[in-house]
PDB file of N, CA and C in Angstrom:
ATOM      1  N   MET A   1      -2.162  -6.300  15.711  1.00 71.00           N
ATOM      2  CA  MET A   1      -2.530  -6.940  14.469  1.00 71.00           C
ATOM      3  C   MET A   1      -2.349  -8.450  14.631  1.00 71.00           C
ATOM      4  N   THR A   2      -3.340  -9.186  14.205  1.00 79.00           N
ATOM      5  CA  THR A   2      -3.265 -10.641  14.275  1.00 79.00           C
ATOM      6  C   THR A   2      -2.694 -11.194  12.975  1.00 79.00           C
ATOM      7  N   ASP A   3      -2.325 -12.466  13.004  1.00 72.00           N
ATOM      8  CA  ASP A   3      -1.801 -13.103  11.792  1.00 72.00           C
ATOM      9  C   ASP A   3      -2.832 -13.106  10.681  1.00 72.00           C
ATOM     10  N   GLU A   4      -4.139 -13.217  11.022  1.00 73.00           N
ATOM     11  CA  GLU A   4      -5.184 -13.212   9.999  1.00 73.00           C
ATOM     12  C   GLU A   4      -5.306 -11.865   9.302  1.00 73.00           C
ATOM     13  N   GLU A   5      -4.843 -10.790   9.946  1.00 82.00           N
ATOM     14  CA  GLU A   5      -4.942  -9.448   9.371  1.00 82.00           C
ATOM     15  C   GLU A   5      -3.708  -9.066   8.561  1.00 82.00           C
ATOM     16  N   ARG A   6      -2.629  -9.790   8.718  1.00 94.00           N
ATOM     17  CA  ARG A   6      -1.386  -9.466   8.010  1.00 94.00           C
ATOM     18  C   ARG A   6      -1.477  -9.864   6.550  1.00 94.00           C
ATOM     19  N   LEU A   7      -0.868  -9.030   5.721  1.00 96.00           N
ATOM     20  CA  LEU A   7      -0.827  -9.314   4.288  1.00 96.00           C
ATOM     21  C   LEU A   7       0.542  -9.869   3.909  1.00 96.00           C
ATOM     22  N   ASP A   8       0.533 -10.748   2.941  1.00 97.00           N
ATOM     23  CA  ASP A   8       1.783 -11.280   2.395  1.00 97.00           C
ATOM     24  C   ASP A   8       2.320 -10.391   1.284  1.00 97.00           C
ATOM     25  N   VAL A   9       1.407  -9.790   0.518  1.00 97.00           N
ATOM     26  CA  VAL A   9       1.767  -8.974  -0.641  1.00 97.00           C
ATOM     27  C   VAL A   9       0.953  -7.692  -0.599  1.00 97.00           C
ATOM     28  N   ILE A  10       1.624  -6.564  -0.792  1.00 97.00           N
ATOM     29  CA  ILE A  10       0.943  -5.269  -0.906  1.00 97.00           C
ATOM     30  C   ILE A  10       1.387  -4.642  -2.217  1.00 97.00           C
ATOM     31  N   ALA A  11       0.417  -4.335  -3.069  1.00 97.00           N
ATOM     32  CA  ALA A  11       0.695  -3.661  -4.340  1.00 97.00           C
ATOM     33  C   ALA A  11       0.319  -2.193  -4.173  1.00 97.00           C
ATOM     34  N   VAL A  12       1.196  -1.289  -4.601  1.00 97.00           N
ATOM     35  CA  VAL A  12       0.998   0.146  -4.419  1.00 97.00           C
ATOM     36  C   VAL A  12       0.909   0.827  -5.774  1.00 97.00           C
ATOM     37  N   GLY A  13      -0.102   1.672  -5.938  1.00 96.00           N
ATOM     38  CA  GLY A  13      -0.276   2.437  -7.171  1.00 96.00           C
ATOM     39  C   GLY A  13      -0.602   3.884  -6.863  1.00 96.00           C
ATOM     40  N   ALA A  14      -0.374   4.737  -7.830  1.00 94.00           N
ATOM     41  CA  ALA A  14      -0.651   6.164  -7.642  1.00 94.00           C
ATOM     42  C   ALA A  14      -2.139   6.457  -7.610  1.00 94.00           C
ATOM     43  N   HIS A  15      -2.901   5.796  -8.463  1.00 90.00           N
ATOM     44  CA  HIS A  15      -4.327   6.093  -8.621  1.00 90.00           C
ATOM     45  C   HIS A  15      -5.146   4.814  -8.568  1.00 90.00           C
ATOM     46  N   PRO A  16      -6.439   4.948  -8.217  1.00 89.00           N
ATOM     47  CA  PRO A  16      -7.308   3.774  -8.318  1.00 89.00           C
ATOM     48  C   PRO A  16      -7.267   3.235  -9.747  1.00 89.00           C
ATOM     49  N   ASP A  17      -7.178   1.981  -9.890  1.00 87.00           N
ATOM     50  CA  ASP A  17      -7.141   1.165 -11.116  1.00 87.00           C
ATOM     51  C   ASP A  17      -5.755   0.972 -11.691  1.00 87.00           C
ATOM     52  N   ASP A  18      -4.746   1.712 -11.229  1.00 91.00           N
ATOM     53  CA  ASP A  18      -3.382   1.513 -11.742  1.00 91.00           C
ATOM     54  C   ASP A  18      -2.884   0.093 -11.467  1.00 91.00           C
ATOM     55  N   VAL A  19      -3.014  -0.342 -10.232  1.00 94.00           N
ATOM     56  CA  VAL A  19      -2.528  -1.666  -9.846  1.00 94.00           C
ATOM     57  C   VAL A  19      -3.330  -2.756 -10.546  1.00 94.00           C
ATOM     58  N   GLU A  20      -4.668  -2.594 -10.562  1.00 92.00           N
ATOM     59  CA  GLU A  20      -5.512  -3.614 -11.172  1.00 92.00           C
ATOM     60  C   GLU A  20      -5.183  -3.792 -12.650  1.00 92.00           C
ATOM     61  N   ILE A  21      -4.935  -2.694 -13.351  1.00 91.00           N
ATOM     62  CA  ILE A  21      -4.597  -2.763 -14.776  1.00 91.00           C
ATOM     63  C   ILE A  21      -3.189  -3.336 -14.972  1.00 91.00           C
ATOM     64  N   ALA A  22      -2.250  -2.899 -14.146  1.00 95.00           N
ATOM     65  CA  ALA A  22      -0.853  -3.293 -14.332  1.00 95.00           C
ATOM     66  C   ALA A  22      -0.574  -4.737 -13.930  1.00 95.00           C
ATOM     67  N   CYS A  23      -1.181  -5.196 -12.827  1.00 95.00           N
ATOM     68  CA  CYS A  23      -0.809  -6.534 -12.357  1.00 95.00           C
ATOM     69  C   CYS A  23      -1.967  -7.274 -11.694  1.00 95.00           C
ATOM     70  N   GLY A  24      -3.186  -6.971 -12.084  1.00 95.00           N
ATOM     71  CA  GLY A  24      -4.356  -7.636 -11.509  1.00 95.00           C
ATOM     72  C   GLY A  24      -4.317  -9.145 -11.661  1.00 95.00           C
ATOM     73  N   GLY A  25      -3.903  -9.615 -12.809  1.00 96.00           N
ATOM     74  CA  GLY A  25      -3.826 -11.058 -13.031  1.00 96.00           C
ATOM     75  C   GLY A  25      -2.835 -11.732 -12.097  1.00 96.00           C
ATOM     76  N   THR A  26      -1.707 -11.095 -11.899  1.00 97.00           N
ATOM     77  CA  THR A  26      -0.700 -11.637 -10.985  1.00 97.00           C
ATOM     78  C   THR A  26      -1.243 -11.684  -9.563  1.00 97.00           C
ATOM     79  N   LEU A  27      -1.922 -10.615  -9.145  1.00 97.00           N
ATOM     80  CA  LEU A  27      -2.468 -10.578  -7.792  1.00 97.00           C
ATOM     81  C   LEU A  27      -3.534 -11.653  -7.605  1.00 97.00           C
ATOM     82  N   ALA A  28      -4.383 -11.836  -8.606  1.00 97.00           N
ATOM     83  CA  ALA A  28      -5.414 -12.874  -8.524  1.00 97.00           C
ATOM     84  C   ALA A  28      -4.763 -14.253  -8.419  1.00 97.00           C
ATOM     85  N   ARG A  29      -3.699 -14.486  -9.159  1.00 97.00           N
ATOM     86  CA  ARG A  29      -2.986 -15.769  -9.097  1.00 97.00           C
ATOM     87  C   ARG A  29      -2.375 -15.981  -7.709  1.00 97.00           C
ATOM     88  N   LEU A  30      -1.816 -14.915  -7.131  1.00 98.00           N
ATOM     89  CA  LEU A  30      -1.250 -15.038  -5.784  1.00 98.00           C
ATOM     90  C   LEU A  30      -2.331 -15.399  -4.768  1.00 98.00           C
ATOM     91  N   VAL A  31      -3.517 -14.807  -4.913  1.00 97.00           N
ATOM     92  CA  VAL A  31      -4.638 -15.152  -4.035  1.00 97.00           C
ATOM     93  C   VAL A  31      -4.993 -16.623  -4.201  1.00 97.00           C
ATOM     94  N   GLU A  32      -5.042 -17.103  -5.436  1.00 97.00           N
ATOM     95  CA  GLU A  32      -5.329 -18.516  -5.699  1.00 97.00           C
ATOM     96  C   GLU A  32      -4.317 -19.426  -5.021  1.00 97.00           C
ATOM     97  N   GLN A  33      -3.090 -18.950  -4.895  1.00 98.00           N
ATOM     98  CA  GLN A  33      -2.020 -19.734  -4.276  1.00 98.00           C
ATOM     99  C   GLN A  33      -2.038 -19.624  -2.749  1.00 98.00           C
ATOM    100  N   GLY A  34      -2.982 -18.838  -2.216  1.00 96.00           N
ATOM    101  CA  GLY A  34      -3.126 -18.756  -0.767  1.00 96.00           C
ATOM    102  C   GLY A  34      -2.507 -17.542  -0.099  1.00 96.00           C
ATOM    103  N   TYR A  35      -1.943 -16.641  -0.879  1.00 97.00           N
ATOM    104  CA  TYR A  35      -1.365 -15.433  -0.297  1.00 97.00           C
ATOM    105  C   TYR A  35      -2.465 -14.438   0.048  1.00 97.00           C
ATOM    106  N   ARG A  36      -2.242 -13.667   1.102  1.00 96.00           N
ATOM    107  CA  ARG A  36      -3.151 -12.571   1.468  1.00 96.00           C
ATOM    108  C   ARG A  36      -2.613 -11.315   0.799  1.00 96.00           C
ATOM    109  N   VAL A  37      -3.416 -10.722  -0.076  1.00 96.00           N
ATOM    110  CA  VAL A  37      -2.970  -9.634  -0.951  1.00 96.00           C
ATOM    111  C   VAL A  37      -3.832  -8.400  -0.735  1.00 96.00           C
ATOM    112  N   GLY A  38      -3.206  -7.232  -0.746  1.00 95.00           N
ATOM    113  CA  GLY A  38      -3.927  -5.969  -0.643  1.00 95.00           C
ATOM    114  C   GLY A  38      -3.371  -4.951  -1.617  1.00 95.00           C
ATOM    115  N   ILE A  39      -4.169  -3.898  -1.837  1.00 95.00           N
ATOM    116  CA  ILE A  39      -3.776  -2.804  -2.731  1.00 95.00           C
ATOM    117  C   ILE A  39      -3.843  -1.497  -1.958  1.00 95.00           C
ATOM    118  N   ILE A  40      -2.846  -0.661  -2.167  1.00 96.00           N
ATOM    119  CA  ILE A  40      -2.849   0.694  -1.622  1.00 96.00           C
ATOM    120  C   ILE A  40      -2.827   1.663  -2.794  1.00 96.00           C
ATOM    121  N   ASP A  41      -3.839   2.518  -2.860  1.00 95.00           N
ATOM    122  CA  ASP A  41      -3.865   3.617  -3.837  1.00 95.00           C
ATOM    123  C   ASP A  41      -3.430   4.877  -3.103  1.00 95.00           C
ATOM    124  N   LEU A  42      -2.413   5.561  -3.618  1.00 95.00           N
ATOM    125  CA  LEU A  42      -1.855   6.716  -2.924  1.00 95.00           C
ATOM    126  C   LEU A  42      -2.699   7.974  -3.053  1.00 95.00           C
ATOM    127  N   THR A  43      -3.576   8.030  -4.039  1.00 93.00           N
ATOM    128  CA  THR A  43      -4.467   9.179  -4.212  1.00 93.00           C
ATOM    129  C   THR A  43      -5.854   8.676  -4.585  1.00 93.00           C
ATOM    130  N   ASP A  44      -6.822   9.596  -4.607  1.00 91.00           N
ATOM    131  CA  ASP A  44      -8.165   9.208  -5.057  1.00 91.00           C
ATOM    132  C   ASP A  44      -8.310   9.377  -6.566  1.00 91.00           C
ATOM    133  N   GLY A  45      -7.227   9.764  -7.241  1.00 86.00           N
ATOM    134  CA  GLY A  45      -7.228   9.855  -8.693  1.00 86.00           C
ATOM    135  C   GLY A  45      -7.801  11.128  -9.265  1.00 86.00           C
ATOM    136  N   GLU A  46      -8.182  12.041  -8.417  1.00 88.00           N
ATOM    137  CA  GLU A  46      -8.796  13.279  -8.895  1.00 88.00           C
ATOM    138  C   GLU A  46      -7.785  14.416  -8.885  1.00 88.00           C
ATOM    139  N   PRO A  47      -7.896  15.375  -9.779  1.00 86.00           N
ATOM    140  CA  PRO A  47      -8.942  15.532 -10.785  1.00 86.00           C
ATOM    141  C   PRO A  47      -8.630  14.721 -12.035  1.00 86.00           C
ATOM    142  N   THR A  48      -9.644  14.081 -12.559  1.00 83.00           N
ATOM    143  CA  THR A  48      -9.557  13.319 -13.798  1.00 83.00           C
ATOM    144  C   THR A  48     -10.655  13.823 -14.725  1.00 83.00           C
ATOM    145  N   PRO A  49     -10.318  14.180 -15.965  1.00 87.00           N
ATOM    146  CA  PRO A  49     -11.353  14.676 -16.881  1.00 87.00           C
ATOM    147  C   PRO A  49     -12.497  13.675 -17.044  1.00 87.00           C
ATOM    148  N   HIS A  50     -13.706  14.154 -16.976  1.00 87.00           N
ATOM    149  CA  HIS A  50     -14.930  13.362 -17.177  1.00 87.00           C
ATOM    150  C   HIS A  50     -15.136  12.297 -16.108  1.00 87.00           C
ATOM    151  N   SER A  51     -14.453  12.427 -14.976  1.00 86.00           N
ATOM    152  CA  SER A  51     -14.594  11.461 -13.896  1.00 86.00           C
ATOM    153  C   SER A  51     -15.905  11.691 -13.150  1.00 86.00           C
ATOM    154  N   PRO A  52     -16.537  10.612 -12.681  1.00 90.00           N
ATOM    155  CA  PRO A  52     -17.746  10.760 -11.878  1.00 90.00           C
ATOM    156  C   PRO A  52     -17.448  11.199 -10.448  1.00 90.00           C
ATOM    157  N   GLY A  53     -16.172  11.282 -10.073  1.00 90.00           N
ATOM    158  CA  GLY A  53     -15.783  11.754  -8.747  1.00 90.00           C
ATOM    159  C   GLY A  53     -15.157  10.661  -7.894  1.00 90.00           C
ATOM    160  N   PRO A  54     -14.526  11.075  -6.788  1.00 90.00           N
ATOM    161  CA  PRO A  54     -13.773  10.133  -5.957  1.00 90.00           C
ATOM    162  C   PRO A  54     -14.641   9.062  -5.292  1.00 90.00           C
ATOM    163  N   THR A  55     -15.884   9.359  -4.985  1.00 90.00           N
ATOM    164  CA  THR A  55     -16.746   8.359  -4.354  1.00 90.00           C
ATOM    165  C   THR A  55     -16.981   7.187  -5.300  1.00 90.00           C
ATOM    166  N   VAL A  56     -17.249   7.491  -6.557  1.00 91.00           N
ATOM    167  CA  VAL A  56     -17.470   6.442  -7.553  1.00 91.00           C
ATOM    168  C   VAL A  56     -16.178   5.689  -7.810  1.00 91.00           C
ATOM    169  N   ARG A  57     -15.072   6.398  -7.900  1.00 88.00           N
ATOM    170  CA  ARG A  57     -13.788   5.727  -8.156  1.00 88.00           C
ATOM    171  C   ARG A  57     -13.417   4.794  -7.012  1.00 88.00           C
ATOM    172  N   LEU A  58     -13.707   5.189  -5.777  1.00 88.00           N
ATOM    173  CA  LEU A  58     -13.437   4.314  -4.637  1.00 88.00           C
ATOM    174  C   LEU A  58     -14.301   3.057  -4.715  1.00 88.00           C
ATOM    175  N   ALA A  59     -15.568   3.222  -5.058  1.00 90.00           N
ATOM    176  CA  ALA A  59     -16.463   2.063  -5.201  1.00 90.00           C
ATOM    177  C   ALA A  59     -15.973   1.136  -6.310  1.00 90.00           C
ATOM    178  N   GLU A  60     -15.503   1.706  -7.406  1.00 89.00           N
ATOM    179  CA  GLU A  60     -14.962   0.894  -8.502  1.00 89.00           C
ATOM    180  C   GLU A  60     -13.714   0.134  -8.058  1.00 89.00           C
ATOM    181  N   ALA A  61     -12.850   0.792  -7.283  1.00 89.00           N
ATOM    182  CA  ALA A  61     -11.637   0.137  -6.791  1.00 89.00           C
ATOM    183  C   ALA A  61     -11.994  -1.025  -5.864  1.00 89.00           C
ATOM    184  N   ARG A  62     -12.992  -0.822  -5.017  1.00 91.00           N
ATOM    185  CA  ARG A  62     -13.410  -1.909  -4.120  1.00 91.00           C
ATOM    186  C   ARG A  62     -14.005  -3.063  -4.923  1.00 91.00           C
ATOM    187  N   ALA A  63     -14.788  -2.749  -5.945  1.00 94.00           N
ATOM    188  CA  ALA A  63     -15.368  -3.799  -6.793  1.00 94.00           C
ATOM    189  C   ALA A  63     -14.269  -4.579  -7.509  1.00 94.00           C
ATOM    190  N   ALA A  64     -13.240  -3.876  -7.981  1.00 92.00           N
ATOM    191  CA  ALA A  64     -12.131  -4.544  -8.660  1.00 92.00           C
ATOM    192  C   ALA A  64     -11.392  -5.459  -7.687  1.00 92.00           C
ATOM    193  N   ALA A  65     -11.173  -4.986  -6.467  1.00 92.00           N
ATOM    194  CA  ALA A  65     -10.505  -5.819  -5.455  1.00 92.00           C
ATOM    195  C   ALA A  65     -11.328  -7.068  -5.157  1.00 92.00           C
ATOM    196  N   ASP A  66     -12.629  -6.898  -5.037  1.00 94.00           N
ATOM    197  CA  ASP A  66     -13.504  -8.054  -4.809  1.00 94.00           C
ATOM    198  C   ASP A  66     -13.413  -9.051  -5.965  1.00 94.00           C
ATOM    199  N   ALA A  67     -13.426  -8.535  -7.188  1.00 94.00           N
ATOM    200  CA  ALA A  67     -13.364  -9.410  -8.369  1.00 94.00           C
ATOM    201  C   ALA A  67     -12.049 -10.185  -8.409  1.00 94.00           C
ATOM    202  N   LEU A  68     -10.973  -9.581  -7.910  1.00 93.00           N
ATOM    203  CA  LEU A  68      -9.668 -10.244  -7.899  1.00 93.00           C
ATOM    204  C   LEU A  68      -9.485 -11.160  -6.684  1.00 93.00           C
ATOM    205  N   GLY A  69     -10.436 -11.109  -5.758  1.00 93.00           N
ATOM    206  CA  GLY A  69     -10.351 -11.950  -4.571  1.00 93.00           C
ATOM    207  C   GLY A  69      -9.500 -11.364  -3.474  1.00 93.00           C
ATOM    208  N   LEU A  70      -9.274 -10.059  -3.508  1.00 90.00           N
ATOM    209  CA  LEU A  70      -8.422  -9.419  -2.514  1.00 90.00           C
ATOM    210  C   LEU A  70      -9.227  -8.996  -1.290  1.00 90.00           C
TER     211      LEU A  70
END
């Protein structure tokens, strides 16, 4: 692993969107300050009532990470 691949901050949540909802603003601020930030979701969040499925939830999680600058 190179220094460019190392993260300064890793946020861990049980399901996709947990971290973004709980501390997305903080993570975005850390990115603005120059920290390399990542998110780990421990599950794909399924089964969730009325969910479009894990593929859609993964795409949503990636979109949220992009929006936060992660």
